[in-house]
mmCIF file of C-alpha atoms and ligand atoms in Angstrom:
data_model
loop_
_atom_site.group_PDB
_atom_site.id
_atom_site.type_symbol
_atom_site.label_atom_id
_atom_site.label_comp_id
_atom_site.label_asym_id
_atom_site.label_seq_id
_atom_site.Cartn_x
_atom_site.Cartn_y
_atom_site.Cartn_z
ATOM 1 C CA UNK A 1 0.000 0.000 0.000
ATOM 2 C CA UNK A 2 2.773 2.454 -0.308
ATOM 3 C CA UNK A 3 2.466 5.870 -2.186
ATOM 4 C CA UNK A 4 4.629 7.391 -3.911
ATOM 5 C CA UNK A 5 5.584 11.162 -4.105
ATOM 6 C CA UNK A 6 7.925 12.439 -6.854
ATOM 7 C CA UNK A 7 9.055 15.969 -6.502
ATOM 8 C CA UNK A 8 9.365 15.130 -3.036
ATOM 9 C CA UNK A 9 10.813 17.902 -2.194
ATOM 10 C CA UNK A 10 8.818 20.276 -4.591
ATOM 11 C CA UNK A 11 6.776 23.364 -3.502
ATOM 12 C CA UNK A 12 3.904 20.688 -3.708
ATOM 13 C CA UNK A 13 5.289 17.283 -3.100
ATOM 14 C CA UNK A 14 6.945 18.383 0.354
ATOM 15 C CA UNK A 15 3.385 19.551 1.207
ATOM 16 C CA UNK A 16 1.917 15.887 0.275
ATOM 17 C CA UNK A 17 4.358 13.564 1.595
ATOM 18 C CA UNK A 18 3.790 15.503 4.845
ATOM 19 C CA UNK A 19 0.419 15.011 4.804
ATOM 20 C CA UNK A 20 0.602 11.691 3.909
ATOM 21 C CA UNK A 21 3.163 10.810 6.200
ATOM 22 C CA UNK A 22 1.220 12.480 9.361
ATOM 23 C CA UNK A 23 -1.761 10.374 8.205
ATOM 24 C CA UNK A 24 0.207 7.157 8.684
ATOM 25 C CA UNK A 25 0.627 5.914 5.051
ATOM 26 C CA UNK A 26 3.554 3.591 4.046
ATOM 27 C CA UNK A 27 5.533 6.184 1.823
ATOM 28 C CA UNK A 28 8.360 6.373 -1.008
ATOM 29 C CA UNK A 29 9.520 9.853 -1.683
ATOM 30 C CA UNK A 30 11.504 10.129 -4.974
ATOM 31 C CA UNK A 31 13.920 13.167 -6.584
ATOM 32 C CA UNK A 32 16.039 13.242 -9.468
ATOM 33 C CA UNK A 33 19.203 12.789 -7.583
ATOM 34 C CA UNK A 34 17.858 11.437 -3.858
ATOM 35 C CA UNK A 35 20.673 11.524 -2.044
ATOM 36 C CA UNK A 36 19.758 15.221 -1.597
ATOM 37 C CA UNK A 37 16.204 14.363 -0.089
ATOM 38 C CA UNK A 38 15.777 15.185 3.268
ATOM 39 C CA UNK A 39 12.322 12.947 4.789
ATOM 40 C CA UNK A 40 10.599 12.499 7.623
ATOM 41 C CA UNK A 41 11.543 9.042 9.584
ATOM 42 C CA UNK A 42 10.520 5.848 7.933
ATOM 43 C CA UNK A 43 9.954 7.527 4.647
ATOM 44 C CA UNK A 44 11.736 5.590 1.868
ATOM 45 C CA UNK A 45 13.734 7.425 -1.102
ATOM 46 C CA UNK A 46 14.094 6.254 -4.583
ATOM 47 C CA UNK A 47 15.648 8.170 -7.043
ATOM 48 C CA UNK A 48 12.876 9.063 -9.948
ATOM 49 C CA UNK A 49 13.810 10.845 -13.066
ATOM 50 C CA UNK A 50 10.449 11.024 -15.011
ATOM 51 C CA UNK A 51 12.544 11.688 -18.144
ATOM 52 C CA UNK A 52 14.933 8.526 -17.736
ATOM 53 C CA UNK A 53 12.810 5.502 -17.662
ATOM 54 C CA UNK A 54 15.573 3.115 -16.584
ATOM 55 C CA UNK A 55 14.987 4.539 -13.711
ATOM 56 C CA UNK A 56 10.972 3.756 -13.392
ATOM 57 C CA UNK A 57 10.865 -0.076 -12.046
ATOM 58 C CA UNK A 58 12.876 0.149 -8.869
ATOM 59 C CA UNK A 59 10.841 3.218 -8.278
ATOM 60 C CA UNK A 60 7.470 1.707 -9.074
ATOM 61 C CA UNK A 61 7.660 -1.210 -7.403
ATOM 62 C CA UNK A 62 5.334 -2.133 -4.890
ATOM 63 C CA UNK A 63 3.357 1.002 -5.273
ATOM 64 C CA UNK A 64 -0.278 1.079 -5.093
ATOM 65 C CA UNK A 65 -1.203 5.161 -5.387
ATOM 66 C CA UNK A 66 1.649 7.876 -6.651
ATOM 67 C CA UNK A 67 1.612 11.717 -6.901
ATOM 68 C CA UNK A 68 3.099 12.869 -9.956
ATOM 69 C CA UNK A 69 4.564 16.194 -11.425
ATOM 70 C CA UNK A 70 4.001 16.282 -15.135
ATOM 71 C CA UNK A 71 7.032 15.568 -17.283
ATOM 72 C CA UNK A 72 6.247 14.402 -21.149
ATOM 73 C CA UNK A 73 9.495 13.544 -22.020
ATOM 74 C CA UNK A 74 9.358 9.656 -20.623
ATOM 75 C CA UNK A 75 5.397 9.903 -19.634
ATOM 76 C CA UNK A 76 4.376 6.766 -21.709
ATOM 77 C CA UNK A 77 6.675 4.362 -20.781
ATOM 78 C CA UNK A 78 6.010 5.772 -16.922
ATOM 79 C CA UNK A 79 2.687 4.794 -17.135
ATOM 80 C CA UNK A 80 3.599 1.822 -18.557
ATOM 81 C CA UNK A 81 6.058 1.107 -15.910
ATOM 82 C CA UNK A 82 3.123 1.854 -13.645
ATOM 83 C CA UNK A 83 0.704 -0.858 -14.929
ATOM 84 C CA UNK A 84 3.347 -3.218 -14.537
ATOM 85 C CA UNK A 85 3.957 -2.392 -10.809
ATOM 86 C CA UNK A 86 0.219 -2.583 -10.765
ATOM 87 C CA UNK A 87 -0.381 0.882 -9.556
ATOM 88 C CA UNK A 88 -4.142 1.634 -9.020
ATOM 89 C CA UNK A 89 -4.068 5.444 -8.717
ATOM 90 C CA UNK A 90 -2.186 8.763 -10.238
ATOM 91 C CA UNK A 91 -2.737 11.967 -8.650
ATOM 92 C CA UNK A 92 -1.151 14.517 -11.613
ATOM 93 C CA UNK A 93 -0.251 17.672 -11.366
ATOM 94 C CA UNK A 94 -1.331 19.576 -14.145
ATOM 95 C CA UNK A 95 -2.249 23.153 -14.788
ATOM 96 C CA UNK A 96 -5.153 25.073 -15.690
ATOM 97 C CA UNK A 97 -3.754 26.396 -18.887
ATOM 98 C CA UNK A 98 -4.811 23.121 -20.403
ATOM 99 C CA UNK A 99 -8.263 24.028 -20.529
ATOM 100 C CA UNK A 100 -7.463 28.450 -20.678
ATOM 101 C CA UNK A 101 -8.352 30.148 -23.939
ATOM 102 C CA UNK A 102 -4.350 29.981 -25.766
ATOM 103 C CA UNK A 103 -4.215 26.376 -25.079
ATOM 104 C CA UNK A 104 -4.000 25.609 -28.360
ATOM 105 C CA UNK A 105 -0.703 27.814 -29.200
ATOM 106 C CA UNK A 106 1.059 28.197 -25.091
ATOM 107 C CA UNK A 107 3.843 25.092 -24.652
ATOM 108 C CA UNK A 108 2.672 25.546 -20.873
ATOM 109 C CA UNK A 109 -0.373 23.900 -21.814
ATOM 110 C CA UNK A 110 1.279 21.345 -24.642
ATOM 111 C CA UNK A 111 3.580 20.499 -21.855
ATOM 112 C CA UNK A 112 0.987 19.510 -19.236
ATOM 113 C CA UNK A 113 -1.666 18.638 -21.809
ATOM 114 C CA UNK A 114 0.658 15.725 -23.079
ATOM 115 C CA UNK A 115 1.229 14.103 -19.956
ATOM 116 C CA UNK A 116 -2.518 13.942 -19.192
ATOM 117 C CA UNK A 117 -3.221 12.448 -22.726
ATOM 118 C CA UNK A 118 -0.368 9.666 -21.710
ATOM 119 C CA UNK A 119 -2.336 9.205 -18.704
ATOM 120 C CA UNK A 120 -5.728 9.035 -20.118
ATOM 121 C CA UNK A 121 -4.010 6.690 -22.935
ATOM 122 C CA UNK A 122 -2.996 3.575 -20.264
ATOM 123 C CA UNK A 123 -4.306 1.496 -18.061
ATOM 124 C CA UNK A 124 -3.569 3.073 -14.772
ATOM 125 C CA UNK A 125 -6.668 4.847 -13.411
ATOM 126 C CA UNK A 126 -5.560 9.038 -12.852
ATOM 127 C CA UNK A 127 -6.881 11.912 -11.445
ATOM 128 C CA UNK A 128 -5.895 15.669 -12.902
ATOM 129 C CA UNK A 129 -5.547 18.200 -11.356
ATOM 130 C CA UNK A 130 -5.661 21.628 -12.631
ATOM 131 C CA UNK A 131 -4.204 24.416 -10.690
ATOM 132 C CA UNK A 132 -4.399 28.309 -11.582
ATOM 133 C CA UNK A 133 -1.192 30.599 -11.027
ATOM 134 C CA UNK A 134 0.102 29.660 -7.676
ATOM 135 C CA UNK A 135 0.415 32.289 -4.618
ATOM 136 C CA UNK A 136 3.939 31.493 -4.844
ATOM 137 C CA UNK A 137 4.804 32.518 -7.600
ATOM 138 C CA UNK A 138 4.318 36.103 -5.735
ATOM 139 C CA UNK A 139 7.942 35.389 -4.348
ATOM 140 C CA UNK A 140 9.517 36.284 -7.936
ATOM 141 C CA UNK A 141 9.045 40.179 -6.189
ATOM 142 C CA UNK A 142 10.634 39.006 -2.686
ATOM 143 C CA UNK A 143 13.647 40.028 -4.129
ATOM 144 C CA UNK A 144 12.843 43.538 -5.239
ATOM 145 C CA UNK A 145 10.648 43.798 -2.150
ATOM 146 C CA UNK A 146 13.588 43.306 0.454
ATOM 147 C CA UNK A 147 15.488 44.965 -1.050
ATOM 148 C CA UNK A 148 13.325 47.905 -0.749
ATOM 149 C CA UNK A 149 13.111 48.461 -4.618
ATOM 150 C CA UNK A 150 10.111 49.067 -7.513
ATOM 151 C CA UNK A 151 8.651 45.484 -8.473
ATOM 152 C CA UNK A 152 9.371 45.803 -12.026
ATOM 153 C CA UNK A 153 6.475 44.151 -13.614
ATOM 154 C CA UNK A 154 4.259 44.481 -16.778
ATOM 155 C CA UNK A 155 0.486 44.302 -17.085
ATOM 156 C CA UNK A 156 0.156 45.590 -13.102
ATOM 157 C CA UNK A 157 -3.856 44.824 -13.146
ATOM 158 C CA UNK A 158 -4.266 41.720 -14.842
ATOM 159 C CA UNK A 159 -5.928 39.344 -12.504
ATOM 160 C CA UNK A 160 -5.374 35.871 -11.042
ATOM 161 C CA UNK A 161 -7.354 33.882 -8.946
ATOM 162 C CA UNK A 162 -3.854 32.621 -6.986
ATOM 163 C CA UNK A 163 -4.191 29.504 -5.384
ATOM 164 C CA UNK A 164 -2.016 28.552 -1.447
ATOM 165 C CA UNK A 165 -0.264 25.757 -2.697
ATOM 166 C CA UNK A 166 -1.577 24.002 0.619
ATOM 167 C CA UNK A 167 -4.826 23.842 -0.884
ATOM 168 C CA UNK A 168 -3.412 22.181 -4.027
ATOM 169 C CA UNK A 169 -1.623 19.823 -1.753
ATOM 170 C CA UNK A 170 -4.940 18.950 0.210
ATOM 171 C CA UNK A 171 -6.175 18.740 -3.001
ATOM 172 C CA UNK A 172 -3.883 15.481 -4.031
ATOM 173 C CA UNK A 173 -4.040 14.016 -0.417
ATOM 174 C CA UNK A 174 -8.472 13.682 -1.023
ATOM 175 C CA UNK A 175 -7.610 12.673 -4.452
ATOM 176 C CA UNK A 176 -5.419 9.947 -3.075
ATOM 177 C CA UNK A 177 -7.711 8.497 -0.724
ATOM 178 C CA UNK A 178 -10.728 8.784 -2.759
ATOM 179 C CA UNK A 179 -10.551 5.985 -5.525
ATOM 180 C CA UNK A 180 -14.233 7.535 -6.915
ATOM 181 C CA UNK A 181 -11.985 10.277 -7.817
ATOM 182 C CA UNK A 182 -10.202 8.294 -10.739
ATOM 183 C CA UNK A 183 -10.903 9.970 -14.063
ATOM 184 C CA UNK A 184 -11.690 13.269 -12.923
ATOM 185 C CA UNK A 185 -10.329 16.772 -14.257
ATOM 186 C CA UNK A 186 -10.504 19.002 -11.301
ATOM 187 C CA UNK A 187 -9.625 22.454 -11.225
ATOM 188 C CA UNK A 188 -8.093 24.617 -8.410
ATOM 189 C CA UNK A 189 -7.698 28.167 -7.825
ATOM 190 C CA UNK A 190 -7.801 30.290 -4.311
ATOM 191 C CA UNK A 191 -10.824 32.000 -3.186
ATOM 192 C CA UNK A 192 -10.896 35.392 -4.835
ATOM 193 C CA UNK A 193 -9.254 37.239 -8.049
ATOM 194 C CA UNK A 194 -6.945 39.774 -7.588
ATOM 195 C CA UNK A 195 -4.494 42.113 -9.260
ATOM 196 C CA UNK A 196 -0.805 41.696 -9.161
ATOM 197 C CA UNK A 197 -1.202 45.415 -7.813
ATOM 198 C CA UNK A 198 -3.255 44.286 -5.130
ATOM 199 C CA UNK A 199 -1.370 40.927 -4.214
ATOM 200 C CA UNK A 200 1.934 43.325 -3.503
ATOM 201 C CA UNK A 201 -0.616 46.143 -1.933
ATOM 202 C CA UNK A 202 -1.660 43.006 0.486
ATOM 203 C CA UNK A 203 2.006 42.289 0.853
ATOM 204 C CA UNK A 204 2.681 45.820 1.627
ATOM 205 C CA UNK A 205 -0.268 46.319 4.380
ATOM 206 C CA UNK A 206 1.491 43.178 6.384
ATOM 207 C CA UNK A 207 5.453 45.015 6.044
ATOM 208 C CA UNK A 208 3.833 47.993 6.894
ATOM 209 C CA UNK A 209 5.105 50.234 3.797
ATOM 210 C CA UNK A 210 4.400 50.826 0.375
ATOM 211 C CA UNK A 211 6.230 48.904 -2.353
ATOM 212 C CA UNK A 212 6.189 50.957 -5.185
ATOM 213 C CA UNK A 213 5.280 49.177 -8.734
ATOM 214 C CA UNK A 214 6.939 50.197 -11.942
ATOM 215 C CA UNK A 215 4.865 49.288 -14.951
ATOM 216 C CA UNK A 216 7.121 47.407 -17.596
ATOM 217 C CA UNK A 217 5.660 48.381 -21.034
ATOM 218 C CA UNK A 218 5.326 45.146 -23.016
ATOM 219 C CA UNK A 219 8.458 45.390 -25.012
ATOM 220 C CA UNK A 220 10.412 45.894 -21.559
ATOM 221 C CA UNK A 221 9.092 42.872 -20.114
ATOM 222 C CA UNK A 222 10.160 40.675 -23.311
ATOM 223 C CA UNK A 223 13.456 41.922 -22.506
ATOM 224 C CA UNK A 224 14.048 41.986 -18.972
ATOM 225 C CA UNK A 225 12.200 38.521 -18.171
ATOM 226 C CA UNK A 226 13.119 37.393 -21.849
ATOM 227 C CA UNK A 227 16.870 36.527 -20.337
ATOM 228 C CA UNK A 228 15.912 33.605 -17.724
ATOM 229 C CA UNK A 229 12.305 32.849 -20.196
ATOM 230 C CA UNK A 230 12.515 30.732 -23.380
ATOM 231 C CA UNK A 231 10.674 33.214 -25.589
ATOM 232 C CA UNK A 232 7.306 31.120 -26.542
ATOM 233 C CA UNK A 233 7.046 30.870 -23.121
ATOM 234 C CA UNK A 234 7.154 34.447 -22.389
ATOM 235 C CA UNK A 235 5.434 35.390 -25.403
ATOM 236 C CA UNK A 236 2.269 32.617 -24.187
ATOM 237 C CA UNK A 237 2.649 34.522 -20.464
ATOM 238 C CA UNK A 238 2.402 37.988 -21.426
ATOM 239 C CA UNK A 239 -0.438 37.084 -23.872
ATOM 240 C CA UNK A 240 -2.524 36.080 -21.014
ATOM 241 C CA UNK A 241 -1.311 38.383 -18.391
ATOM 242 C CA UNK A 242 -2.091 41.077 -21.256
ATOM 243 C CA UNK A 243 -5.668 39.870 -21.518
ATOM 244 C CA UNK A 244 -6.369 39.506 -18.108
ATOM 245 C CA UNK A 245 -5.792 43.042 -17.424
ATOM 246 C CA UNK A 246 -9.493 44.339 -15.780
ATOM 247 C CA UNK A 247 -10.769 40.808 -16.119
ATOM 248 C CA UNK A 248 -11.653 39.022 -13.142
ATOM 249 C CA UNK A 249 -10.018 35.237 -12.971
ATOM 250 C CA UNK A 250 -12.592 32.341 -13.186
ATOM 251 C CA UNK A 251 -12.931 31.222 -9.209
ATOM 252 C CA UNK A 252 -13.185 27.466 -8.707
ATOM 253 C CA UNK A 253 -13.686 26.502 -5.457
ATOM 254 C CA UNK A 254 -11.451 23.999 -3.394
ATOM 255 C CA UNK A 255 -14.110 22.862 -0.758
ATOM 256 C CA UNK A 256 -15.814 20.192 -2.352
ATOM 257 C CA UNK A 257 -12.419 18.252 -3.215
ATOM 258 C CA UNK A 258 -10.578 19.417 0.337
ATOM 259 C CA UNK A 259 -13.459 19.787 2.820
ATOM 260 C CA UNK A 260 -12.492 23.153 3.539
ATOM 261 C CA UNK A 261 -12.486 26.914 1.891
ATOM 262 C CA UNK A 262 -9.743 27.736 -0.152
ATOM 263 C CA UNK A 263 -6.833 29.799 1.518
ATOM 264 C CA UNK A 264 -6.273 33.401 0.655
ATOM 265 C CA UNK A 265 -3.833 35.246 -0.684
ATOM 266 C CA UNK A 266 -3.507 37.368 2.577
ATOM 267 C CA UNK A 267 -3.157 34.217 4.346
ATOM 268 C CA UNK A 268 0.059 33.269 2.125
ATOM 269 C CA UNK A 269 1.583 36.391 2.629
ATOM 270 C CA UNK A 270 0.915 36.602 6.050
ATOM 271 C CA UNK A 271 2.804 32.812 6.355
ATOM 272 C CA UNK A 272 5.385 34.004 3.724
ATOM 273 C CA UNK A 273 6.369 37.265 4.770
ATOM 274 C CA UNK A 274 9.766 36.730 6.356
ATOM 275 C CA UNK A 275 10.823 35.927 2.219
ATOM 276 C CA UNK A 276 10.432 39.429 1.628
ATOM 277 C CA UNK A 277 12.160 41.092 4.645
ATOM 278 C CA UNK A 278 15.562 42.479 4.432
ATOM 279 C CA UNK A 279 17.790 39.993 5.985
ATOM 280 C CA UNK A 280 20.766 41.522 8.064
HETATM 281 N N1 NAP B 1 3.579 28.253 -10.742
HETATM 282 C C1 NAP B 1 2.342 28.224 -11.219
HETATM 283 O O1 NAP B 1 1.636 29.237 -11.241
HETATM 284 C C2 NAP B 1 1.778 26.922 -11.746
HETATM 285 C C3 NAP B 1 0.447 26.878 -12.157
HETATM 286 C C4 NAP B 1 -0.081 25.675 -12.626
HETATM 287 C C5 NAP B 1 0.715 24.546 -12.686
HETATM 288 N N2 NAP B 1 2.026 24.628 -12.289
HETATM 289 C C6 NAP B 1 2.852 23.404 -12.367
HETATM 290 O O2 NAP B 1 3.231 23.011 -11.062
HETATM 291 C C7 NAP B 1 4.537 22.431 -11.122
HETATM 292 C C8 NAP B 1 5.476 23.172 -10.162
HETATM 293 O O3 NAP B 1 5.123 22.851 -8.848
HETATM 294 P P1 NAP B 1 6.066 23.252 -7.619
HETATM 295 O O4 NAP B 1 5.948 24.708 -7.361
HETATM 296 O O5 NAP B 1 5.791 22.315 -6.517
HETATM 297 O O6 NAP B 1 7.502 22.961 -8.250
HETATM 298 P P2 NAP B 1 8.949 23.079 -7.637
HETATM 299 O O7 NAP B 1 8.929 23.494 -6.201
HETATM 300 O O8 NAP B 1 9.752 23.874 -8.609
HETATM 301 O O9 NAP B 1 9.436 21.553 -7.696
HETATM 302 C C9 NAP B 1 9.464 20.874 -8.906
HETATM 303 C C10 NAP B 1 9.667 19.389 -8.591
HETATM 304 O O10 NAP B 1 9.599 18.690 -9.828
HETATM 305 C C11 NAP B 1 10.593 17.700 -9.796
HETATM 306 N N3 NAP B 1 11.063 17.402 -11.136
HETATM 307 C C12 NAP B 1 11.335 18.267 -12.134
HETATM 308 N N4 NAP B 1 11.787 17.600 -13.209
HETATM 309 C C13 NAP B 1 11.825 16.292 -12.855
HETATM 310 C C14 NAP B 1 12.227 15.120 -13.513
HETATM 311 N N5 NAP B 1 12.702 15.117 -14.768
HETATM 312 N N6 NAP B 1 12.127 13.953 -12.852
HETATM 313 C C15 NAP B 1 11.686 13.903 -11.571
HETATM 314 N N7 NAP B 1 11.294 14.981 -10.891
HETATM 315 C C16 NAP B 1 11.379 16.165 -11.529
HETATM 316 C C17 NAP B 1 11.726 18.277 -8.972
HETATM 317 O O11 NAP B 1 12.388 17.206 -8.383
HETATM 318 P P3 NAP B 1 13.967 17.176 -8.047
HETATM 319 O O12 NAP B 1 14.048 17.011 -6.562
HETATM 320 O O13 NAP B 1 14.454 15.982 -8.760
HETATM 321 O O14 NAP B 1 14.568 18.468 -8.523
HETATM 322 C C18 NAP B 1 11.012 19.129 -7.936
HETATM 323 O O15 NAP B 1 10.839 18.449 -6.731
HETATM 324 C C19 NAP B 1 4.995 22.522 -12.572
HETATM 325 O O16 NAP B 1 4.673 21.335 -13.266
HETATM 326 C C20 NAP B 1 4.166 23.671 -13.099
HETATM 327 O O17 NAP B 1 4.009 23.700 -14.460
HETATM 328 C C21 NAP B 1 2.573 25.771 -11.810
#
């Protein structure tokens, strides 16, 4: 009966082998190199690399559910590799750009999409989910913000909906002990919309001080986040961060899949804070 987590030590994957693990099950964490793993007692590591399937067996066997980050480089033969093991439940973690209007042209969404096509394609029952822009991604500014500089960002009032990735992690655990929930598509985001001008205004009320936004015009952005962004990426972000500018994100609730309302955004900065304080 042991689960497996891959990505254990992911923003997400810590989150659900803790959960897990404080619930009792027999666990496996996995990583790409495991050595540098770091689990709670009892916890087995295996080292996973989704895109090298020599190393699927070992890591597979004996495994009855597994949480998976989506990798389509190696996803066939990792489903594969999980029929053989006889694995009876996937919990992937997609994204909501799958199903968002540019799907057909962002690789964020070709990237995810083909992993959940793999999945759909073999024989091991899977459950998607589909998370919206994560809260964390918020500490791309901690930087800046500790620093006591502008957040240099474009398209200031486009909305997201972000969603605590605790929620997306609750999310997995109810997936993983509800069998029902095999073949579902569910999608996550937190409880409200809201403007990157008002996430770093709610970040700003907890510090206790403005933080001043500059606006990055378009072309400004493609060159400033164009040096650590492959440029279709970008180019796919800044398309929908461009049209989401005075457009309220699509809410879907968390409560039905996690039993309880979805954490704000206030309530991840609030936890977060200390990443955007000056150190000494
Ligand atoms: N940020 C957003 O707004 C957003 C929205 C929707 C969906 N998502 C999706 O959510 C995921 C990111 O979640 P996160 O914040 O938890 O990520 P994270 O903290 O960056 O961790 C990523 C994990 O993925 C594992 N990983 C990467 N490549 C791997 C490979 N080839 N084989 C095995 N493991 C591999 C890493 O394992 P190692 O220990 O081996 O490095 C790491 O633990 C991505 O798939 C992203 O597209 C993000």
């Amino acid at each position: 009966m042991t689960i497996l987590v891959t990505g254990a030590r992911g923003n997400v994957g810590r989150r659900v082998l803790d959960r897990l693990h404080a619930a009792g099950h027999p666990l496996r964490a996995s990583g790409r190199v495991p050595g540098d793993l770091s689990v709670p007692r009892g916890v087995e590591v295996a080292e996973l690399d989704l895109t090298r399937p020599a190393t699927f067996d070992a890591a597979l066997r004996g495994v009855d559910g597994a949480f998976l980050y989506a990798e389509p480089d190696g996803a066939k033969e990792l489903f594969e590799a999980a029929a053989r093991a006889g694995v009876r439940h996937v919990v992937l973690l997609s994204s909501s750009t799958v199903s968002g209007p540019a799907a057909a042209t962002d690789p964020l969404a070709a990237h995810h999409a083909a992993v959940e096509d793999a999945l759909a394609a073999s024989a091991v029952p899977g459950t998607v989910l589909r998370p919206g822009a994560f809260a964390s991604n918020a500490l791309g500014w901690s930087h800046a913000i500790a620093a006591g500089q502008p957040v240099r960002i474009p398209f200031a009032d486009a909305h997201t909906a972000p969603v605590h990735e605790d929620d997306i992690a609750d999310a997995a655990v109810a997936a993983l002990g509800d069998a029902s929930s095999a073949g579902r598509t569910i999608t996550l985001s937190g409880p409200r919309s809201i403007t990157f001008r008002e996430q770093l205004a709610v970040l700003g009320a907890l510090l206790g001080r403005e933080i001043p936004v500059h606006e990055l015009t378009r072309e400004e952005a493609e060159e400033e986040m164009g040096r650590f962004m492959p440029a279709p990426v970008l180019t796919s972000l800044l398309d929908q961060w461009e049209a989401a500018v005075g457009r309220p994100a699509e809410v879907h609730d968390v409560a039905p899949v996690t039993g309880r309302p979805g954490r704000t955004f206030e309530s991840w900065a609030r936890e977060h804070l200390d990443a955007f304080t000056a150190r000494s």
